[in-house]
Amino acid sequence: MAYSRKLLDYFENPRCAGELPDAITCAKVADRIWNDVMKICLKVADNRILDARFKTQGCSAAIATSSYATEMIIGMDLQQARAITKEEIAEALGGLPPSKMHCSVLASDAIRAALKDFA
């Protein structure tokens, strides 16, 4: 399975990449098998994600899924963001080869990890 144009666009032109100086919460998750690492930082107020940024070390699919997932959650309430699945992320980017599904897992796990301390 080849990467979709959308996935390649999110890899080549990542959205929401970088630091978020006024972040309320950050989380770092890693895939020890593939050596991908994602750090996500969020600005949260009134049970809603106001802003999000990521930094990812990994393959093109890891960067694309991190970029898409981070952009996707801005404006969501915390319950909606926690409910995002690896399948939703992968499908939104035109699908992932089975050997790259761990990338969408990394992104969905990072979102939940960043929100774990919020009721």
PDB file of C-alpha atoms in Angstrom:
ATOM      1  CA  MET A   1       0.000   0.000   0.000  1.00  0.00           C
ATOM      2  CA  ALA A   2       1.388   3.377  -1.019  1.00  0.00           C
ATOM      3  CA  TYR A   3       0.962   6.463   1.109  1.00  0.00           C
ATOM      4  CA  SER A   4      -1.922   8.757   0.147  1.00  0.00           C
ATOM      5  CA  ARG A   5      -1.366  12.288  -1.118  1.00  0.00           C
ATOM      6  CA  LYS A   6      -2.944  13.592   2.082  1.00  0.00           C
ATOM      7  CA  LEU A   7      -0.519  11.656   4.291  1.00  0.00           C
ATOM      8  CA  LEU A   8       2.435  12.858   2.239  1.00  0.00           C
ATOM      9  CA  ASP A   9       1.158  16.438   2.520  1.00  0.00           C
ATOM     10  CA  TYR A  10       0.956  16.182   6.324  1.00  0.00           C
ATOM     11  CA  PHE A  11       4.501  14.777   6.342  1.00  0.00           C
ATOM     12  CA  GLU A  12       5.967  17.364   3.973  1.00  0.00           C
ATOM     13  CA  ASN A  13       3.978  20.288   5.445  1.00  0.00           C
ATOM     14  CA  PRO A  14       3.366  19.398   9.079  1.00  0.00           C
ATOM     15  CA  ARG A  15       0.763  21.424  10.896  1.00  0.00           C
ATOM     16  CA  CYS A  16       1.011  22.283  14.588  1.00  0.00           C
ATOM     17  CA  ALA A  17       4.696  21.330  14.805  1.00  0.00           C
ATOM     18  CA  GLY A  18       6.941  22.848  17.440  1.00  0.00           C
ATOM     19  CA  GLU A  19       6.762  24.123  20.982  1.00  0.00           C
ATOM     20  CA  LEU A  20       3.782  25.503  22.886  1.00  0.00           C
ATOM     21  CA  PRO A  21       5.277  27.808  25.537  1.00  0.00           C
ATOM     22  CA  ASP A  22       2.017  28.324  27.457  1.00  0.00           C
ATOM     23  CA  ALA A  23       1.022  24.644  27.447  1.00  0.00           C
ATOM     24  CA  ILE A  24      -1.009  23.373  30.380  1.00  0.00           C
ATOM     25  CA  THR A  25      -0.035  19.737  29.828  1.00  0.00           C
ATOM     26  CA  CYS A  26       2.518  17.754  27.832  1.00  0.00           C
ATOM     27  CA  ALA A  27       3.098  14.056  27.314  1.00  0.00           C
ATOM     28  CA  LYS A  28       5.785  12.040  25.616  1.00  0.00           C
ATOM     29  CA  VAL A  29       5.112   8.552  24.281  1.00  0.00           C
ATOM     30  CA  ALA A  30       7.426   6.131  22.540  1.00  0.00           C
ATOM     31  CA  ASP A  31       7.161   2.998  20.475  1.00  0.00           C
ATOM     32  CA  ARG A  32      10.103   0.950  21.665  1.00  0.00           C
ATOM     33  CA  ILE A  33       9.939  -1.474  18.751  1.00  0.00           C
ATOM     34  CA  TRP A  34      10.046   1.141  15.978  1.00  0.00           C
ATOM     35  CA  ASN A  35      11.871   3.854  17.978  1.00  0.00           C
ATOM     36  CA  ASP A  36       9.265   6.513  17.182  1.00  0.00           C
ATOM     37  CA  VAL A  37       8.759   9.209  19.829  1.00  0.00           C
ATOM     38  CA  MET A  38       6.020  11.823  20.021  1.00  0.00           C
ATOM     39  CA  LYS A  39       5.723  14.735  22.412  1.00  0.00           C
ATOM     40  CA  ILE A  40       2.428  16.585  22.454  1.00  0.00           C
ATOM     41  CA  CYS A  41       1.649  19.758  24.400  1.00  0.00           C
ATOM     42  CA  LEU A  42      -1.817  21.179  24.903  1.00  0.00           C
ATOM     43  CA  LYS A  43      -3.389  24.406  26.039  1.00  0.00           C
ATOM     44  CA  VAL A  44      -6.676  23.565  27.746  1.00  0.00           C
ATOM     45  CA  ALA A  45      -9.399  25.763  29.236  1.00  0.00           C
ATOM     46  CA  ASP A  46     -13.036  25.171  30.116  1.00  0.00           C
ATOM     47  CA  ASN A  47     -12.838  21.478  29.170  1.00  0.00           C
ATOM     48  CA  ARG A  48     -11.707  22.337  25.608  1.00  0.00           C
ATOM     49  CA  ILE A  49      -8.387  22.085  23.762  1.00  0.00           C
ATOM     50  CA  LEU A  50      -7.490  25.602  22.682  1.00  0.00           C
ATOM     51  CA  ASP A  51      -4.150  24.825  21.057  1.00  0.00           C
ATOM     52  CA  ALA A  52      -1.827  21.886  20.482  1.00  0.00           C
ATOM     53  CA  ARG A  53       1.714  21.321  19.231  1.00  0.00           C
ATOM     54  CA  PHE A  54       3.795  18.221  18.606  1.00  0.00           C
ATOM     55  CA  LYS A  55       7.359  17.124  18.082  1.00  0.00           C
ATOM     56  CA  THR A  56       7.895  13.673  16.610  1.00  0.00           C
ATOM     57  CA  GLN A  57      10.990  11.685  15.872  1.00  0.00           C
ATOM     58  CA  GLY A  58      10.187   8.904  13.452  1.00  0.00           C
ATOM     59  CA  CYS A  59       9.252   7.936   9.938  1.00  0.00           C
ATOM     60  CA  SER A  60       7.098   9.916   7.534  1.00  0.00           C
ATOM     61  CA  ALA A  61       3.925   8.146   8.710  1.00  0.00           C
ATOM     62  CA  ALA A  62       4.717   8.952  12.358  1.00  0.00           C
ATOM     63  CA  ILE A  63       5.161  12.638  11.553  1.00  0.00           C
ATOM     64  CA  ALA A  64       2.022  12.758   9.383  1.00  0.00           C
ATOM     65  CA  THR A  65      -0.196  11.034  11.952  1.00  0.00           C
ATOM     66  CA  SER A  66       1.158  13.271  14.722  1.00  0.00           C
ATOM     67  CA  SER A  67       0.509  16.354  12.632  1.00  0.00           C
ATOM     68  CA  TYR A  68      -3.008  15.329  11.632  1.00  0.00           C
ATOM     69  CA  ALA A  69      -4.042  14.209  15.130  1.00  0.00           C
ATOM     70  CA  THR A  70      -2.738  17.388  16.734  1.00  0.00           C
ATOM     71  CA  GLU A  71      -4.547  19.612  14.240  1.00  0.00           C
ATOM     72  CA  MET A  72      -7.692  17.494  14.597  1.00  0.00           C
ATOM     73  CA  ILE A  73      -8.067  17.961  18.368  1.00  0.00           C
ATOM     74  CA  ILE A  74      -7.852  21.758  18.449  1.00  0.00           C
ATOM     75  CA  GLY A  75     -11.306  22.994  19.441  1.00  0.00           C
ATOM     76  CA  MET A  76     -12.501  19.612  20.715  1.00  0.00           C
ATOM     77  CA  ASP A  77     -13.745  19.047  24.216  1.00  0.00           C
ATOM     78  CA  LEU A  78     -11.649  16.648  26.292  1.00  0.00           C
ATOM     79  CA  GLN A  79     -14.078  13.749  26.006  1.00  0.00           C
ATOM     80  CA  GLN A  80     -14.074  13.965  22.204  1.00  0.00           C
ATOM     81  CA  ALA A  81     -10.278  14.109  22.089  1.00  0.00           C
ATOM     82  CA  ARG A  82      -9.910  11.080  24.388  1.00  0.00           C
ATOM     83  CA  ALA A  83     -12.237   9.098  22.119  1.00  0.00           C
ATOM     84  CA  ILE A  84     -10.085   9.485  18.985  1.00  0.00           C
ATOM     85  CA  THR A  85      -8.953   6.091  17.733  1.00  0.00           C
ATOM     86  CA  LYS A  86      -5.947   4.942  15.774  1.00  0.00           C
ATOM     87  CA  GLU A  87      -8.354   3.847  13.039  1.00  0.00           C
ATOM     88  CA  GLU A  88      -9.891   7.328  12.745  1.00  0.00           C
ATOM     89  CA  ILE A  89      -6.470   8.896  12.347  1.00  0.00           C
ATOM     90  CA  ALA A  90      -5.324   6.318   9.791  1.00  0.00           C
ATOM     91  CA  GLU A  91      -8.553   6.515   7.768  1.00  0.00           C
ATOM     92  CA  ALA A  92      -8.504  10.317   7.723  1.00  0.00           C
ATOM     93  CA  LEU A  93      -5.075  10.192   6.099  1.00  0.00           C
ATOM     94  CA  GLY A  94      -6.181   7.747   3.415  1.00  0.00           C
ATOM     95  CA  GLY A  95      -5.156   4.617   5.274  1.00  0.00           C
ATOM     96  CA  LEU A  96      -1.862   3.208   6.477  1.00  0.00           C
ATOM     97  CA  PRO A  97      -0.063   0.025   5.543  1.00  0.00           C
ATOM     98  CA  PRO A  98      -0.406  -2.575   8.331  1.00  0.00           C
ATOM     99  CA  SER A  99       3.290  -2.153   9.129  1.00  0.00           C
ATOM    100  CA  LYS A 100       2.678   1.563   9.864  1.00  0.00           C
ATOM    101  CA  MET A 101      -0.456   1.368  12.051  1.00  0.00           C
ATOM    102  CA  HIS A 102       1.801   1.796  15.073  1.00  0.00           C
ATOM    103  CA  CYS A 103       2.156   5.435  13.988  1.00  0.00           C
ATOM    104  CA  SER A 104      -1.528   6.181  14.491  1.00  0.00           C
ATOM    105  CA  VAL A 105      -1.357   4.305  17.815  1.00  0.00           C
ATOM    106  CA  LEU A 106       1.464   6.636  18.865  1.00  0.00           C
ATOM    107  CA  ALA A 107      -0.661   9.708  18.096  1.00  0.00           C
ATOM    108  CA  SER A 108      -3.831   8.471  19.811  1.00  0.00           C
ATOM    109  CA  ASP A 109      -1.847   7.288  22.857  1.00  0.00           C
ATOM    110  CA  ALA A 110      -0.105  10.664  23.119  1.00  0.00           C
ATOM    111  CA  ILE A 111      -3.420  12.519  23.173  1.00  0.00           C
ATOM    112  CA  ARG A 112      -4.760  10.314  25.966  1.00  0.00           C
ATOM    113  CA  ALA A 113      -1.501  10.576  27.917  1.00  0.00           C
ATOM    114  CA  ALA A 114      -1.586  14.376  27.752  1.00  0.00           C
ATOM    115  CA  LEU A 115      -5.185  14.388  29.014  1.00  0.00           C
ATOM    116  CA  LYS A 116      -4.819  11.763  31.758  1.00  0.00           C
ATOM    117  CA  ASP A 117      -4.711  14.307  34.594  1.00  0.00           C
ATOM    118  CA  PHE A 118      -7.895  16.086  33.534  1.00  0.00           C
ATOM    119  CA  ALA A 119     -11.149  14.888  35.097  1.00  0.00           C
TER     120      ALA A 119
END
